[in-house]
Short mmCIF file of C-alpha atoms and ligand atoms in Angstrom, two decimals:
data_model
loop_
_atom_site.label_atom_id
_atom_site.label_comp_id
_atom_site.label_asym_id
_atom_site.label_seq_id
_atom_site.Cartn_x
_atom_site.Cartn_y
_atom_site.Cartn_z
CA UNK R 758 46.45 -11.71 -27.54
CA UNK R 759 46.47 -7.69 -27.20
CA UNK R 760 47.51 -7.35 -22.55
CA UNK R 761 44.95 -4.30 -22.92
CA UNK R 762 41.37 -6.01 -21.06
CA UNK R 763 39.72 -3.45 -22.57
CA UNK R 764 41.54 -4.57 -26.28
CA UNK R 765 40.76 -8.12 -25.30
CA UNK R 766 37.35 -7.87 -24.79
CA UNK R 767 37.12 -5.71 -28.11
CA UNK R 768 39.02 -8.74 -30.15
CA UNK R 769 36.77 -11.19 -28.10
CA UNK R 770 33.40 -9.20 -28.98
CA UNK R 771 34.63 -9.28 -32.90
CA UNK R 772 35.32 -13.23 -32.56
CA UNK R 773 31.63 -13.82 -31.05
CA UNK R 774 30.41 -11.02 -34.64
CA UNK R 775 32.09 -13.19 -36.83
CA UNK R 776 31.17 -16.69 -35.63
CA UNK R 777 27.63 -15.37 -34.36
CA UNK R 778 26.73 -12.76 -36.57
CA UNK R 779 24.61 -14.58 -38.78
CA UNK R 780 22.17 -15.34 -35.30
CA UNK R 781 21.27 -11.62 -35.32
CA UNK R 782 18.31 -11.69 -38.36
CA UNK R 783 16.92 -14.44 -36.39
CA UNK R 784 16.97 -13.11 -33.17
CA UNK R 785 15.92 -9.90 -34.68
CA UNK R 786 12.97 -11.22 -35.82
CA UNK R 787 11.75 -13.38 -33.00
CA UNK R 788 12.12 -10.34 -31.05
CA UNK R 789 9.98 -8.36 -33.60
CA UNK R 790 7.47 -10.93 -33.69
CA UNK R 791 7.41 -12.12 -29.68
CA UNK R 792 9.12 -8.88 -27.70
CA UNK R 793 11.75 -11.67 -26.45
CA UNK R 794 14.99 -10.76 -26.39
CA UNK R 795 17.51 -13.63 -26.28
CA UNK R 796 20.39 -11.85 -27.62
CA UNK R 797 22.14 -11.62 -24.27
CA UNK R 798 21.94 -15.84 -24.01
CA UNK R 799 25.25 -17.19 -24.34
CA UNK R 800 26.23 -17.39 -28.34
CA UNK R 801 27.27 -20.68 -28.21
CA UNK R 802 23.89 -22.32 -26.87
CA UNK R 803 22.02 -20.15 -29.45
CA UNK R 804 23.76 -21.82 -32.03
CA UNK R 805 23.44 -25.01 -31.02
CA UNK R 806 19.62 -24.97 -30.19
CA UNK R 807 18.69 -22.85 -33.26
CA UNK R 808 20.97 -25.16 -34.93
CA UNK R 809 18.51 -28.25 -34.24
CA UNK R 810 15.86 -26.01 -36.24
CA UNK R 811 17.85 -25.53 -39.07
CA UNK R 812 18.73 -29.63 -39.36
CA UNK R 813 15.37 -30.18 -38.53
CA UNK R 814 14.09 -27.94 -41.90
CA UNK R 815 16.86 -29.19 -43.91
CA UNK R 816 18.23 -25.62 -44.22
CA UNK R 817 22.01 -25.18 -45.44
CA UNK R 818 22.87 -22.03 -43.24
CA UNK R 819 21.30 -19.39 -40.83
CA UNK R 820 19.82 -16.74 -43.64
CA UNK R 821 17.83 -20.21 -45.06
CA UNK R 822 16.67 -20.72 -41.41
CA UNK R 823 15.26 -17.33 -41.27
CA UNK R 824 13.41 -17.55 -44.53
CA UNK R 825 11.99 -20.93 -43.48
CA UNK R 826 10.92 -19.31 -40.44
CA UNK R 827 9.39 -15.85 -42.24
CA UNK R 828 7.68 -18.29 -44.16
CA UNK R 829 6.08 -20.54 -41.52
CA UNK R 830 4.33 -19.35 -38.89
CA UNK R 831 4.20 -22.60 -36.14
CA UNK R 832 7.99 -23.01 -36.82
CA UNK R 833 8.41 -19.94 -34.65
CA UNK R 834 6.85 -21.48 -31.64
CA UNK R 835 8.99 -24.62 -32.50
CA UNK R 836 12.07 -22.54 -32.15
CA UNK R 837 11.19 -20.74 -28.76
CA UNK R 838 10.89 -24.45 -27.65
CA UNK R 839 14.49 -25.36 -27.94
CA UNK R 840 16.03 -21.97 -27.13
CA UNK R 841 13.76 -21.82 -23.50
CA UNK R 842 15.37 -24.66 -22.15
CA UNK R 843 12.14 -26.12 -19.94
CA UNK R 844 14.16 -29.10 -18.11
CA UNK R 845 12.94 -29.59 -14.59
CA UNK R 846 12.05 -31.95 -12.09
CA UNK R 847 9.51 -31.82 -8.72
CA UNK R 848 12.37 -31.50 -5.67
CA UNK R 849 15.77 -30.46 -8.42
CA UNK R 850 18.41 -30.60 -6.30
CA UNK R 851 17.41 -32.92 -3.46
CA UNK R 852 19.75 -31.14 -0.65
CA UNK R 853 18.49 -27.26 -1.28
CA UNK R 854 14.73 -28.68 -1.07
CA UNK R 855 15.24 -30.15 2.12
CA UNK R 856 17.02 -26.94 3.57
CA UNK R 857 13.76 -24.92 2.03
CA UNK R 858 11.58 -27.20 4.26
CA UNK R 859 13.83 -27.90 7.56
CA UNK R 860 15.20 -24.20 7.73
CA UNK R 861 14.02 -21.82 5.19
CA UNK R 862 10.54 -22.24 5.61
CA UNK R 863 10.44 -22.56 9.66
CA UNK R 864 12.50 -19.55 9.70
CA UNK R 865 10.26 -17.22 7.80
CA UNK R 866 7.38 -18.58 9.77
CA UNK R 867 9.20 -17.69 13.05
CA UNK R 868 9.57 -14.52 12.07
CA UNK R 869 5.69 -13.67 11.00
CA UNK R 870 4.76 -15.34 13.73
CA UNK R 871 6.84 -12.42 16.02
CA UNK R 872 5.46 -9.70 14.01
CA UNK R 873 1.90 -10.95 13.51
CA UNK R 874 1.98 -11.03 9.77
CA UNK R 875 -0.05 -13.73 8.59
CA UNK R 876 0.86 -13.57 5.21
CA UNK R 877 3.52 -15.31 3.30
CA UNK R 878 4.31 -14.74 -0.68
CA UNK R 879 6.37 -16.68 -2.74
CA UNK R 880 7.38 -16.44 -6.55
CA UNK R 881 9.19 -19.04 -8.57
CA UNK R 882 10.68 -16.92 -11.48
CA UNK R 883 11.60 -19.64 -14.63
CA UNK R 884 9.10 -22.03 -13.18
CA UNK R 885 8.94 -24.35 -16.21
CA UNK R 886 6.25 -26.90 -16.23
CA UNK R 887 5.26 -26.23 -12.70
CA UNK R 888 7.56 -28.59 -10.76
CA UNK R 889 9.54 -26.07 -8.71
CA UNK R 890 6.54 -23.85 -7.52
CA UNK R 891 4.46 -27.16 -6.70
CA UNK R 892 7.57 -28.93 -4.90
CA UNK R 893 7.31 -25.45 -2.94
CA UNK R 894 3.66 -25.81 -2.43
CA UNK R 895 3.67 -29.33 -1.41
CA UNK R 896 6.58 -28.67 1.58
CA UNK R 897 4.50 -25.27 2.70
CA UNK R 898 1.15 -27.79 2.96
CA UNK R 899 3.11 -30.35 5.02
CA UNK R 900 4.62 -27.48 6.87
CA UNK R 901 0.97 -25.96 7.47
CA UNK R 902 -0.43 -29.25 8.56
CA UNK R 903 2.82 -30.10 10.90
CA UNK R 904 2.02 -26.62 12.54
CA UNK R 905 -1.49 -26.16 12.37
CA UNK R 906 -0.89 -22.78 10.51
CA UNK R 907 -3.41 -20.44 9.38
CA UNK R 908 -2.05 -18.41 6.25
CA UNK R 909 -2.82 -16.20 3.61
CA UNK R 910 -0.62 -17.97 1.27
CA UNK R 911 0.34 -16.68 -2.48
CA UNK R 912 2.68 -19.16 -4.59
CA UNK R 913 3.66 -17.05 -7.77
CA UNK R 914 5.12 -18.69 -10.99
CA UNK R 915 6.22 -17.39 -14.00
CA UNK R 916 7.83 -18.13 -17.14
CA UNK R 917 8.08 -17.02 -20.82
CA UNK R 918 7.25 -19.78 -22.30
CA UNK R 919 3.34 -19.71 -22.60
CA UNK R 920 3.09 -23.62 -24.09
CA UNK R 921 5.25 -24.88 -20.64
CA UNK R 922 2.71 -22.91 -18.39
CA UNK R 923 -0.08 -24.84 -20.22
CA UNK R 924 1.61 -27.78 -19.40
CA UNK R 925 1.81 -26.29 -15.74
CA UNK R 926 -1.94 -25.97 -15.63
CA UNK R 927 -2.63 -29.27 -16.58
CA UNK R 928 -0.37 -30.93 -13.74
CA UNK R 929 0.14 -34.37 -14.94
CA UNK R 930 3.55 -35.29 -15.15
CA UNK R 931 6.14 -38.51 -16.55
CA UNK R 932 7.80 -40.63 -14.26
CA UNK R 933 10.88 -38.46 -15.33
CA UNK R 934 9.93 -36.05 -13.59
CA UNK R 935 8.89 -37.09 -10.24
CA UNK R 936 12.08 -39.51 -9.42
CA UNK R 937 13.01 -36.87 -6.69
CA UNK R 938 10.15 -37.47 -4.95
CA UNK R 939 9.80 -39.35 -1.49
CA UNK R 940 7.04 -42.21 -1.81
CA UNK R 941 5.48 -40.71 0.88
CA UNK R 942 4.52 -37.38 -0.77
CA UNK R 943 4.11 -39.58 -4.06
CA UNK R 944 1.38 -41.19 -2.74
CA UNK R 945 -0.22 -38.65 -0.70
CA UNK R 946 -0.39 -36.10 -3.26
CA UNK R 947 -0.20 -37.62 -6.90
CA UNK R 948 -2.66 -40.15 -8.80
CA UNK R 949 -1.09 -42.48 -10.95
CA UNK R 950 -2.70 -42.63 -14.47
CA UNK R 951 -1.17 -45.21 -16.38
CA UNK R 952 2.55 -44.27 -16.73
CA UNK R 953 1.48 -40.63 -15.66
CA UNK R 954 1.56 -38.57 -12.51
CA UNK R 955 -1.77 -36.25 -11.65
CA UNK R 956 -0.83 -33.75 -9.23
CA UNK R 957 -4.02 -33.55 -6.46
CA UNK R 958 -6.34 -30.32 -7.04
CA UNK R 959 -5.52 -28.66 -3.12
CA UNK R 960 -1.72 -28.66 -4.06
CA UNK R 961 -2.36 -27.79 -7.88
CA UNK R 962 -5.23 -24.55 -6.74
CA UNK R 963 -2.07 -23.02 -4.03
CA UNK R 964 -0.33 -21.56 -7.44
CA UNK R 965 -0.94 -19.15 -9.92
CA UNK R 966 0.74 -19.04 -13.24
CA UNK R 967 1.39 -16.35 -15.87
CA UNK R 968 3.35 -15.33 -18.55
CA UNK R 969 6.32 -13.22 -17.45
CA UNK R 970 10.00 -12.24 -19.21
CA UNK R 971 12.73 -11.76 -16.94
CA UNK R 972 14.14 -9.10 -19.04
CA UNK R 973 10.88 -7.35 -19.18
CA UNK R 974 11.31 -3.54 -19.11
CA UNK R 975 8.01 -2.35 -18.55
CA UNK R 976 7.04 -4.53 -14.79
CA UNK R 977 9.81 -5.06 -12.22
CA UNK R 978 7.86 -8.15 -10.80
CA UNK R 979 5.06 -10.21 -12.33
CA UNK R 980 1.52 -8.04 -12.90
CA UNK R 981 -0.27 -10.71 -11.32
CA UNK R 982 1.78 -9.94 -8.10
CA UNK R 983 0.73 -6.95 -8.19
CA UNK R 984 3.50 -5.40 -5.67
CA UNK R 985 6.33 -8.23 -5.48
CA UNK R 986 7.09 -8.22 -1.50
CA UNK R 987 7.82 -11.55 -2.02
CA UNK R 988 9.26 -13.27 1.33
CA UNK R 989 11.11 -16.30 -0.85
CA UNK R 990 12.31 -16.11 -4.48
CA UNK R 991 13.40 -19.25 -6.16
CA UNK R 992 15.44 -18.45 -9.72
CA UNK R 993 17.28 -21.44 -10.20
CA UNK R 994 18.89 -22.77 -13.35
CA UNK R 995 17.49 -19.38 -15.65
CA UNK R 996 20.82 -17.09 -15.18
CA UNK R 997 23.12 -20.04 -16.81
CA UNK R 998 21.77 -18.60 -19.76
CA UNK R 999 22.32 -15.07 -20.01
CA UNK R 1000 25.17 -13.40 -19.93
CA UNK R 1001 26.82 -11.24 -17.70
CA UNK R 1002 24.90 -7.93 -18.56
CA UNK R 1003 21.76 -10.03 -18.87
CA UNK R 1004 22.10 -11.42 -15.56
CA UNK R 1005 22.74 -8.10 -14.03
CA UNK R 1006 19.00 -7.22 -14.87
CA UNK R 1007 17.51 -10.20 -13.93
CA UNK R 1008 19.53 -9.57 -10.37
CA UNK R 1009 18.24 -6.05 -10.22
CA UNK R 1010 14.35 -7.35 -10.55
CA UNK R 1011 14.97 -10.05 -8.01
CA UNK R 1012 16.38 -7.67 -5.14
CA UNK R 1013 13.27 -5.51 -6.15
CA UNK R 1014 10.96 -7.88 -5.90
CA UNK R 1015 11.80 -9.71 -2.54
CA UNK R 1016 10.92 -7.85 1.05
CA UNK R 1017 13.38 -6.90 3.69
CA UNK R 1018 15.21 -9.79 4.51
CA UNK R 1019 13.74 -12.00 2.04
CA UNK R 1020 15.27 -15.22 0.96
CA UNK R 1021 16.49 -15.80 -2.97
CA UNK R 1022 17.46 -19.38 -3.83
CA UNK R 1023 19.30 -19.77 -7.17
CA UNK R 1024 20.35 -23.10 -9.09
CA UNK R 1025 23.31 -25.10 -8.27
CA UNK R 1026 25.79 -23.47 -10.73
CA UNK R 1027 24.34 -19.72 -10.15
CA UNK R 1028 26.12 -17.20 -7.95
CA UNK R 1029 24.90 -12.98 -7.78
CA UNK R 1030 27.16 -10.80 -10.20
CA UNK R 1031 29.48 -8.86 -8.94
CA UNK R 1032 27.89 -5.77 -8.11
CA UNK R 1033 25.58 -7.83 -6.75
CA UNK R 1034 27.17 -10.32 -4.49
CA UNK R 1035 27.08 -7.35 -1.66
CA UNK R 1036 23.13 -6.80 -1.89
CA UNK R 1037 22.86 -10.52 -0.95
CA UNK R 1038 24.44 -12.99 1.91
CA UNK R 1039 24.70 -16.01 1.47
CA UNK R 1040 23.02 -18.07 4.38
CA UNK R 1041 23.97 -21.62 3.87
CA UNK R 1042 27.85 -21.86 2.51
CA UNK R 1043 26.87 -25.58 0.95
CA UNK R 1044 24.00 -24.63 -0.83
CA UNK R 1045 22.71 -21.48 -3.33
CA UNK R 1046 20.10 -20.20 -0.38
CA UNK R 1047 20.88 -16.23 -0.35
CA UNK R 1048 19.19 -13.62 1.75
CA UNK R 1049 18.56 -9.81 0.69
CA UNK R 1050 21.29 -8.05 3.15
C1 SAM E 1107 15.97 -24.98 -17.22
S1 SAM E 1107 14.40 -24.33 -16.86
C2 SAM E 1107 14.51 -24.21 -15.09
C3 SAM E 1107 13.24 -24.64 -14.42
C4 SAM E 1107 13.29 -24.64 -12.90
N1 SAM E 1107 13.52 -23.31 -12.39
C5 SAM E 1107 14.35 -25.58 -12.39
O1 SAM E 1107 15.38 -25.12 -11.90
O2 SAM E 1107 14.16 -26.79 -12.50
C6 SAM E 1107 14.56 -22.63 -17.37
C7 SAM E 1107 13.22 -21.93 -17.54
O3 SAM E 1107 13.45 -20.54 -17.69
C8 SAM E 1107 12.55 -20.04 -18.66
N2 SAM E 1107 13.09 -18.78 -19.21
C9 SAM E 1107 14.10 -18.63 -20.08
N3 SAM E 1107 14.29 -17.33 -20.36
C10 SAM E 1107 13.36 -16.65 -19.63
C11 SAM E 1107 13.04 -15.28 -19.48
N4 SAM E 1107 13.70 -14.32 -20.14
N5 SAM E 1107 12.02 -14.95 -18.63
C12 SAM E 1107 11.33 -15.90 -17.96
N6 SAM E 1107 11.59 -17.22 -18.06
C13 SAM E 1107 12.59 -17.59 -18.89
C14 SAM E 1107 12.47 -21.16 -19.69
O4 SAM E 1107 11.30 -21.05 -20.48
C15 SAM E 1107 12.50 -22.40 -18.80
O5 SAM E 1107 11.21 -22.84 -18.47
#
């Protein structure tokens, strides 16, 4: 391979044309159609996921795909299923969730508490079918019962995908999903139904959902926000996605949207880009708990 970087990334850019190239009509179109872009998600996992489409219509090759797709409307919401990824589970990654509640949260409260600020506002950006921002809400309503806390409280949570934020709404979840969980907060704040988990109205009423893209141009943080300022940012497993230049933007919104000082908590595998990495410290060196420097 050519020593030039700049040559190698030209050669590698022409390998991902050739092998990709025939993705472009399709995201092309769902763009046209939805506004989402997805051409910055890694080419690989594109192919794969739209791949399951095209078995699943019995099409020979990508241009088929497309025409199936033109020619169906539902098969377009079908697709956005498998490309947004929606995998999640109430308390992901056991460790960081108990670092949220023992040190995160205390910590922010401290410091309110010292400057009289009664308010504390939260976001979880890529929020799935609601089990990250309720695991949130469930530790700050243990945390505000431990303490005897008055707060004005605002749990944010977004996604893109509109039919997982239905999902969110409802709050009823499979066993799958709440395996994390201590029987303690299982019971206190869950009703079995059958082989189903209800989530209890006072956790389910702390969050508000809506429909937000990362990548969106238009709103640095979610409308519904209305200002961002948010004291605690949870983005976890969402960058993995994108690609570098992707990710970039999706940093830039983040450090926007948090306050001075506030905390951003990313997945297990996700670290700031480069230009990044100096906007943000990292707080724990064991876990992906960063705070805006
Ligand atoms: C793997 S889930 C992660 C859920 C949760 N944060 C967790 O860590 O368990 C990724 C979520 O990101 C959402 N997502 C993907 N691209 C997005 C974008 N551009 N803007 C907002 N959400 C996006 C997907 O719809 C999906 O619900």
């Amino acid at each position: 391979m050519a020593g030039d970087p700049r040559e190698r990334l030209t050669l590698l850019n022409s390998a991902i044309e050739e092998k990709y190239g025939g993705l472009k009509p399709i995201l092309d179109y769902v763009m046209g159609k939805r506004g989402f872009d997805f051409s910055g998600y890694h080419p690989a996992m594109l192919e794969r996921r739209i791949g399951q489409r095209l078995s699943a219509n019995a099409c020979e090759d990508f241009s088929e795909y497309l025409s199936c797709l033109q020619g169906e409307p539902s098969e377009l919401d079908q697709l956005l299923d498998v490309i947004t990824i929606n995998v999640s589970r109430f308390f992901r990654d056991t460790l960081t969730f108990e670092l949220i509640a023992d040190r995160i949260l205390p910590a922010i409260i401290q410091d309110k508490r010292q400057s009289k600020d009664h308010s504390l506002r939260l976001w979880s950006a890529g929020c799935a079918r609601g089990e990250e921002p309720y695991s949130l809400a469930i530790l700050i309503h243990e945390l505000i019962l431990k303490e005897e806390l008055s707060l004005n409280l605002h749990i944010f949570a977004t996604d893109i995908d509109g039919g997982t934020l239905a999902d969110a709404g409802k709050a009823i979840y499979p066993l799958s999903s709440i395996e994390n969980m201590k029987h303690r907060l299982l019971t206190k704040y869950f009703t079995q139904e059958g082989g189903s988990f209800r989530l209890i109205p006072e956790i389910k009423n702390l969050v508000t959902f809506s429909l937000y893209d990362m990548l969106d141009k238009k709103h640095s943080v979610p409308p519904e926000s209305v200002f961002g300022n948010f004291d605690l940012v949870l983005c976890r497993n969402l960058l993995i996605y994108f690609n570098p230049e992707y990710q970039g933007t999706i940093f830039q919104k983040l450090h926007h949207s948090l306050a001075r000082k506030g905390y951003l908590i990313l997945g297990e595998a996700e670290t700031p880009t480069m230009t990044y990495q100096r906007h943000f410290s990292r707080v724990i060196d064991f876990s992906p708990i960063y705070r805006k420097s």
